[in-house]
XYZ file of C-alpha atoms in Angstrom:
495
model
C -5.282 -41.362 4.840
C -5.546 -39.575 1.514
C -7.154 -41.327 -1.409
C -5.441 -40.649 -4.740
C -7.797 -40.875 -7.698
C -6.772 -41.412 -11.293
C -6.121 -38.183 -13.182
C -9.167 -38.567 -15.441
C -11.509 -38.928 -12.447
C -9.970 -35.866 -10.789
C -10.458 -33.903 -14.014
C -14.131 -34.935 -14.222
C -14.663 -33.981 -10.598
C -13.095 -30.574 -11.192
C -15.299 -30.011 -14.228
C -18.397 -30.794 -12.168
C -17.163 -28.367 -9.517
C -16.745 -25.690 -12.174
C -20.350 -26.153 -13.273
C -21.481 -25.909 -9.648
C -19.512 -22.671 -9.256
C -21.020 -21.011 -12.338
C -23.350 -18.894 -10.191
C -20.232 -16.891 -9.236
C -20.018 -15.596 -12.803
C -22.053 -12.734 -14.322
C -25.626 -13.381 -15.268
C -25.995 -16.307 -12.889
C -25.691 -15.051 -9.362
C -27.568 -13.185 -6.715
C -25.066 -10.483 -5.888
C -24.446 -9.365 -2.327
C -24.619 -5.650 -1.701
C -21.151 -4.295 -1.031
C -18.780 -1.514 -1.966
C -20.264 1.016 -4.389
C -19.455 4.418 -5.855
C -22.043 6.972 -6.979
C -20.194 9.848 -8.642
C -20.929 13.133 -10.383
C -17.874 13.896 -12.518
C -17.266 17.060 -14.507
C -14.436 17.281 -17.029
C -13.281 20.764 -18.008
C -11.419 20.181 -21.254
C -10.241 23.770 -21.490
C -8.420 23.751 -18.143
C -7.706 20.000 -18.259
C -9.197 19.415 -14.835
C -11.942 17.381 -13.249
C -14.149 17.532 -10.187
C -15.815 14.584 -8.496
C -18.684 14.550 -6.027
C -18.853 10.984 -4.739
C -20.907 8.934 -2.350
C -18.994 5.795 -1.409
C -20.911 3.020 0.314
C -18.367 1.219 2.472
C -18.913 -2.201 4.047
C -16.533 -3.382 6.758
C -15.623 -6.859 5.508
C -12.969 -7.428 8.185
C -13.225 -8.741 11.770
C -11.869 -5.426 13.116
C -13.668 -2.182 13.858
C -12.495 0.655 11.590
C -11.800 4.019 13.199
C -10.691 5.507 9.893
C -10.924 4.710 6.199
C -8.067 4.799 3.739
C -8.511 6.105 0.198
C -5.902 6.192 -2.562
C -5.487 9.384 -4.577
C -3.406 7.931 -7.398
C -3.731 11.176 -9.347
C -1.248 12.640 -6.851
C 1.246 9.974 -7.939
C 0.574 10.599 -11.633
C 1.101 14.329 -11.150
C 4.354 13.660 -9.297
C 5.421 11.438 -12.183
C 4.580 14.179 -14.682
C 6.724 16.650 -12.742
C 9.774 14.417 -13.061
C 9.504 14.598 -16.848
C 9.835 18.335 -17.298
C 12.080 21.139 -16.140
C 9.038 23.355 -15.717
C 7.249 23.713 -12.417
C 3.854 22.195 -13.209
C 1.063 23.911 -11.224
C -0.926 20.680 -10.907
C -2.791 19.495 -7.840
C -5.205 16.822 -6.694
C -6.909 15.981 -3.456
C -9.983 15.282 -1.370
C -11.427 18.695 -0.549
C -13.927 17.507 2.053
C -15.470 14.370 3.519
C -18.603 13.760 5.544
C -20.855 11.009 6.860
C -24.507 11.578 7.682
C -24.004 15.301 7.192
C -21.161 15.511 9.715
C -17.789 16.727 8.462
C -14.920 14.270 8.817
C -11.230 15.003 9.230
C -9.056 14.245 6.202
C -5.353 13.466 6.654
C -2.845 13.064 3.824
C 0.122 10.805 4.560
C 3.278 12.883 4.960
C 5.456 10.477 2.956
C 3.023 9.517 0.171
C 0.367 11.984 -1.012
C -1.605 9.152 -2.644
C -2.502 7.790 0.798
C -5.406 9.652 2.399
C -7.126 8.801 5.683
C -10.671 9.830 6.618
C -11.377 9.661 10.347
C -14.812 8.352 11.373
C -16.811 9.890 14.215
C -17.953 6.428 15.276
C -15.946 3.253 14.562
C -17.441 1.104 11.816
C -18.038 -2.345 13.291
C -17.423 -5.575 11.421
C -20.227 -6.189 8.928
C -21.602 -2.643 9.198
C -21.805 -0.118 6.385
C -21.716 3.629 6.013
C -22.001 6.225 3.240
C -19.078 8.601 2.855
C -19.525 11.804 0.835
C -16.342 13.079 -0.813
C -15.555 16.220 -2.786
C -12.484 15.784 -4.951
C -10.650 17.768 -7.603
C -7.643 17.076 -9.815
C -5.659 18.644 -12.612
C -4.930 16.315 -15.524
C -1.314 16.254 -16.732
C -0.381 16.307 -20.382
C 1.277 13.236 -21.890
C 0.901 9.508 -22.379
C 0.450 8.745 -18.682
C -1.970 6.402 -16.923
C -4.198 9.420 -16.485
C -3.512 12.260 -18.889
C -4.465 14.001 -22.109
C -2.843 14.350 -25.498
C -3.991 14.577 -29.125
C -4.106 11.261 -30.958
C -2.968 13.176 -34.025
C 0.222 14.602 -32.577
C 0.870 16.743 -35.646
C -2.369 18.643 -35.014
C -3.543 20.817 -32.126
C -7.184 20.475 -33.123
C -8.106 17.400 -31.065
C -7.858 16.200 -27.499
C -8.189 12.773 -25.964
C -8.438 12.383 -22.184
C -7.531 8.955 -20.799
C -8.748 8.846 -17.206
C -7.669 5.871 -15.108
C -7.604 5.822 -11.284
C -9.026 9.364 -11.475
C -11.150 9.252 -8.286
C -10.495 8.410 -4.608
C -10.385 4.603 -4.389
C -11.023 2.768 -1.140
C -7.954 0.756 -0.187
C -8.114 -2.917 0.817
C -8.021 -3.704 4.539
C -6.172 -6.961 5.126
C -4.342 -8.605 8.002
C -5.277 -5.858 10.442
C -4.126 -2.903 8.309
C -4.828 -0.916 5.179
C -2.789 -2.071 2.191
C -0.934 1.031 0.966
C 1.777 -0.173 -1.371
C 3.750 2.498 -3.235
C 2.925 3.631 -6.748
C 5.355 2.799 -9.535
C 5.385 3.323 -13.296
C 6.741 0.179 -14.963
C 3.935 -2.151 -13.893
C 0.737 -2.191 -11.852
C 0.520 -1.490 -8.128
C -3.235 -1.494 -7.596
C -5.227 -3.696 -5.241
C -8.970 -3.172 -5.057
C -12.140 -5.081 -4.359
C -14.880 -5.234 -6.968
C -17.522 -2.542 -6.665
C -20.615 -1.182 -8.385
C -20.469 2.217 -10.093
C -23.081 4.779 -11.070
C -21.389 7.747 -12.747
C -22.923 10.933 -14.118
C -20.348 12.539 -16.385
C -20.372 16.035 -17.876
C -18.043 16.681 -20.810
C -17.910 19.257 -23.620
C -20.581 18.772 -26.264
C -19.432 16.726 -29.229
C -16.995 14.568 -27.277
C -17.237 10.771 -27.399
C -17.162 8.877 -24.095
C -15.867 5.309 -23.825
C -16.041 3.734 -20.381
C -15.733 0.623 -18.302
C -19.308 -0.618 -18.047
C -22.268 0.669 -20.057
C -22.119 4.276 -21.234
C -25.180 6.201 -22.445
C -25.430 9.778 -23.696
C -28.473 11.237 -21.961
C -28.147 14.692 -23.484
C -25.586 17.004 -25.102
C -22.424 16.547 -23.053
C -24.217 14.521 -20.351
C -23.363 10.841 -19.998
C -24.347 8.060 -17.615
C -22.046 5.120 -16.866
C -23.261 2.038 -15.042
C -20.874 -0.729 -14.070
C -21.211 -3.723 -11.779
C -18.513 -5.889 -10.203
C -15.591 -3.919 -11.531
C -12.306 -3.329 -9.711
C -12.044 0.179 -11.097
C -13.478 2.320 -13.861
C -11.592 4.008 -16.702
C -13.005 6.765 -18.919
C -11.841 7.845 -22.370
C -13.187 11.253 -23.457
C -12.253 12.360 -26.966
C -13.263 14.442 -29.966
C -11.015 12.389 -32.287
C -12.564 8.904 -32.331
C -14.510 6.782 -34.789
C -15.623 3.230 -34.038
C -16.508 -0.154 -35.480
C -18.525 -2.885 -33.804
C -18.305 -6.684 -33.747
C -19.520 -9.657 -31.700
C -18.023 -12.857 -30.322
C -19.436 -15.355 -27.816
C -22.382 -13.023 -27.220
C -20.044 -10.138 -26.288
C -20.300 -6.813 -28.110
C -16.852 -5.538 -29.111
C -16.393 -1.844 -29.878
C -13.109 -0.772 -31.459
C -12.317 2.953 -31.350
C -9.639 4.583 -33.494
C -8.340 8.011 -34.483
C -10.218 9.181 -37.532
C -8.107 10.199 -40.464
C -5.115 8.297 -41.795
C -5.440 4.839 -43.345
C -2.854 3.431 -40.911
C -5.218 4.116 -37.983
C -8.048 2.321 -39.765
C -5.717 -0.582 -40.452
C -4.763 -0.798 -36.788
C -8.452 -0.797 -35.921
C -9.194 -3.648 -38.338
C -6.384 -5.767 -36.916
C -7.368 -4.909 -33.343
C -10.959 -5.980 -33.964
C -9.864 -9.249 -35.530
C -7.523 -9.991 -32.624
C -10.143 -9.003 -30.039
C -12.805 -11.312 -31.446
C -10.381 -14.231 -31.609
C -9.065 -13.518 -28.104
C -12.571 -13.603 -26.624
C -13.261 -16.907 -28.364
C -9.921 -18.392 -27.294
C -10.143 -17.340 -23.636
C -13.808 -18.250 -23.264
C -12.886 -21.739 -24.406
C -9.786 -21.915 -22.210
C -11.026 -20.298 -18.984
C -14.742 -19.617 -18.989
C -17.253 -16.879 -19.653
C -16.162 -13.302 -20.384
C -17.375 -11.288 -17.385
C -19.218 -8.369 -18.998
C -21.701 -7.600 -21.783
C -19.293 -5.554 -23.883
C -15.610 -4.879 -24.420
C -14.131 -1.597 -25.644
C -10.755 -1.555 -27.420
C -9.439 1.999 -27.739
C -6.498 3.407 -29.687
C -4.411 5.195 -27.096
C -1.594 7.615 -26.468
C -0.478 5.583 -23.449
C 3.305 5.353 -23.537
C 3.478 1.571 -23.207
C 2.011 -0.977 -25.627
C -1.298 -1.358 -23.850
C -3.165 -1.066 -20.567
C -6.066 -3.016 -19.147
C -9.173 -1.835 -17.322
C -12.351 -3.787 -16.593
C -14.394 -3.922 -19.790
C -11.955 -1.634 -21.608
C -8.424 -1.934 -22.959
C -6.137 0.739 -24.359
C -3.798 -0.167 -27.221
C -1.007 2.183 -28.213
C -1.282 3.980 -31.531
C 2.443 3.368 -32.059
C 1.536 0.229 -34.007
C -0.182 2.375 -36.632
C 3.162 4.025 -37.394
C 4.353 0.767 -38.956
C 1.151 -0.225 -40.755
C 1.218 2.317 -43.572
C 2.013 1.564 -47.197
C 5.517 3.019 -46.946
C 6.629 0.387 -44.414
C 8.663 -2.604 -45.564
C 6.446 -5.707 -45.810
C 8.521 -7.722 -43.341
C 8.511 -4.956 -40.751
C 4.793 -4.390 -41.256
C 4.112 -8.100 -40.650
C 6.248 -7.973 -37.507
C 4.229 -5.116 -36.065
C 0.951 -6.706 -37.053
C 1.999 -9.663 -34.904
C 3.037 -7.403 -32.020
C -0.283 -5.579 -32.212
C -2.256 -8.833 -32.076
C -0.219 -10.051 -29.097
C -0.798 -6.784 -27.231
C -4.547 -6.877 -27.851
C -4.712 -10.501 -26.699
C -2.596 -9.784 -23.609
C -4.737 -6.868 -22.460
C -7.973 -8.751 -23.106
C -6.675 -11.718 -21.089
C -6.586 -9.343 -18.114
C -10.381 -9.349 -18.209
C -10.138 -12.874 -16.840
C -7.080 -12.404 -14.632
C -7.232 -9.098 -12.792
C -10.793 -8.022 -13.645
C -12.533 -11.245 -12.514
C -9.814 -13.077 -10.572
C -8.117 -10.252 -8.733
C -4.795 -10.146 -6.916
C -2.444 -7.831 -5.088
C -0.570 -6.480 -8.093
C 2.317 -5.202 -5.973
C 2.966 -8.321 -3.909
C 2.018 -11.014 -6.439
C 2.015 -9.465 -9.893
C 2.529 -12.843 -11.527
C -1.084 -13.802 -10.762
C -2.276 -11.421 -13.474
C 0.725 -10.509 -15.655
C 2.075 -14.058 -16.013
C -1.420 -15.305 -16.796
C -1.898 -12.597 -19.427
C 1.519 -13.295 -20.993
C 0.790 -17.041 -21.045
C -2.586 -16.239 -22.608
C -0.833 -14.734 -25.610
C 0.219 -18.291 -26.428
C -3.361 -19.504 -25.927
C -4.357 -16.885 -28.501
C -1.610 -17.893 -30.958
C -2.574 -21.543 -30.663
C -6.216 -20.636 -31.331
C -5.339 -18.780 -34.552
C -3.117 -21.596 -35.799
C 0.455 -20.927 -34.727
C 2.501 -24.126 -34.603
C 3.170 -25.749 -31.256
C 6.867 -25.842 -32.084
C 6.854 -22.073 -32.502
C 5.053 -21.582 -29.179
C 7.410 -23.982 -27.394
C 10.456 -22.183 -28.760
C 9.160 -18.868 -27.417
C 8.461 -20.380 -24.006
C 11.897 -22.016 -23.884
C 13.421 -18.584 -24.418
C 11.310 -17.191 -21.583
C 11.891 -19.998 -19.067
C 15.233 -18.736 -17.755
C 14.869 -15.052 -18.629
C 16.690 -12.688 -16.285
C 17.807 -9.087 -16.290
C 21.218 -9.365 -17.935
C 22.553 -6.286 -16.149
C 21.684 -7.581 -12.683
C 21.294 -11.314 -13.084
C 19.208 -13.280 -10.587
C 19.898 -16.310 -8.445
C 16.271 -17.078 -7.614
C 13.929 -17.821 -10.528
C 10.841 -17.477 -8.306
C 8.112 -15.311 -9.763
C 5.929 -14.896 -6.648
C 7.953 -12.083 -5.121
C 6.798 -8.511 -4.376
C 7.856 -5.618 -6.544
C 10.417 -4.275 -4.080
C 12.234 -7.623 -4.123
C 12.130 -8.061 -7.893
C 13.768 -4.754 -8.832
C 15.133 -4.977 -12.360
C 13.949 -8.594 -12.535
C 10.298 -7.493 -12.617
C 9.700 -7.859 -16.366
C 11.705 -11.091 -16.853
C 9.979 -12.625 -13.827
C 6.312 -11.740 -14.141
C 6.019 -11.505 -17.934
C 8.504 -14.052 -19.267
C 9.383 -16.689 -16.651
C 5.793 -16.593 -15.374
C 4.387 -17.293 -18.825
C 6.885 -20.097 -19.344
C 6.023 -21.610 -15.955
C 2.333 -21.825 -16.838
C 3.083 -23.207 -20.298
C 5.428 -25.872 -18.918
C 2.909 -26.741 -16.212
C 0.367 -27.246 -18.986
C 2.777 -29.639 -20.703
C 3.521 -31.494 -17.466
C -0.123 -31.936 -16.436
C -1.451 -32.473 -19.939
C -3.528 -29.895 -21.751
C -6.883 -31.395 -20.743
C -6.186 -31.526 -17.002
C -4.537 -28.113 -17.058
C -7.577 -26.610 -18.803
C -9.945 -28.099 -16.236
C -7.798 -26.708 -13.415
C -7.722 -23.262 -14.994
C -11.493 -23.212 -15.332
C -11.846 -24.377 -11.737
C -9.484 -21.638 -10.534
C -11.319 -18.980 -12.554
C -14.727 -19.999 -11.220
C -13.586 -20.424 -7.618
C -12.119 -16.915 -7.347
C -14.486 -14.985 -9.611
C -14.810 -11.385 -8.330
C -12.543 -12.244 -5.408
C -8.808 -11.914 -4.884
C -6.503 -14.920 -5.218
C -3.045 -15.584 -3.786
C -0.266 -17.949 -4.806
C -1.427 -20.286 -2.047
C -4.895 -20.296 -3.613
C -3.351 -21.171 -6.965
C -1.472 -24.075 -5.370
C -4.594 -25.265 -3.561
C -6.367 -25.644 -6.914
C -3.475 -26.923 -9.035
C -1.695 -28.976 -6.372
C -4.065 -31.977 -6.504
C -3.540 -32.234 -10.267
C 0.202 -32.504 -9.696
C 0.080 -35.350 -7.173
C 2.662 -37.938 -8.141
C 3.807 -35.794 -11.074
C 7.508 -35.131 -10.569
C 7.780 -32.696 -13.482
C 4.945 -30.539 -12.171
C 6.262 -30.635 -8.618
C 9.683 -29.549 -9.863
C 8.115 -26.605 -11.656
C 6.336 -25.496 -8.497
C 9.576 -25.673 -6.525
C 11.587 -23.808 -9.177
C 9.223 -20.932 -9.850
C 7.075 -20.517 -6.724
C 8.600 -19.626 -3.396
C 5.281 -20.501 -1.739
C 5.689 -24.111 -2.863
C 9.074 -24.616 -1.182
């Protein structure tokens, strides 16, 4: 027999649970020792290449013994992507040059079908619960262009500067799940990464005079020598540039650093608007979900080809917004792009909560971070005073969004990338945001907020699934026909 409590009592109980779970969040908990990366990284700006000497502490968190480890060399995928964009034969390479454990050399095998998948054979199987240290030597060329990992001048009209944007630039241990290594394919128009949180200690050598911005805490220890320390991060991104200036702000005890291309007024204007949006986003999401996970947040003007890109503790925001912020732009168009810039900043910062803290398999269930980030744009707009009617109108437009060229018969958002096809953006950005907004309306804002905070605390620094989402939100929807209908319409797992 199941006892059904009034909604208000359930909400109070969930709030108490959230308080009890606070030790899972930064600054409260005793952290278990787990996956960690100690890396010596050297960036050669002249040849646009990097070398990495890494020691990866691996802990077998599965019930199975591991005879080999799987690492992802996503630079191989980025290089392959770069080759498709030019008629020239790009002489770019990446790869693990050697691997060892306890001084013994280990065999390295690159998957024949996907060069980003690399296996390292162990001499002795790693039993469940055991750990080992793997030494890796790695090297990669860095392609030119606005790629996930690439270099390009922020001032495209000048050849004087260079900005390196280094994401997924080192061998990353894959996730072992359900008796196998998760090795989903790389793709461009979304995220395909699935990693556990880890600790990082990085020694970075760059040309003298370059600024380094990084996930975690970065310190210049000497000319061209930097140290980066990061805890409980799913990955680490580095920005290395001789073109950046910065401003600093603070919200909710979080230091916010905004970096921008020195020079034109339009870049300074983008920086001012980015800082304003970042401070408000931190305030809005702290109130809506819970504590921001890290001590600082870096917002960096970027050459990345899309509007923005998230990384733990660091977000990149495209400089394309600055093109429309100058004095020669029509006032209406300038206001439009100011709004788009604010939404992008808010969206990428929301990923600090959903992806950085509450992780997910971004290939199989992208909605668990992208839908949450897109919904969070509306949380931001509400916080800064946008009318509820305006927010509702936007969400109504999103609720039934489909790819017009292909159409779609199933509105479900919890489908893997290879099933979504051209429906990827309408599903995980638009319908997903509308689903969460309509669920908020169906449950009531107070109960929905309590559930969101419970979900955030329960899966902090872990990985959540759609079933986990339903396990938290399901009790709040008991007897609520509107909420149950939303589950059935948008979540295949609820059917």
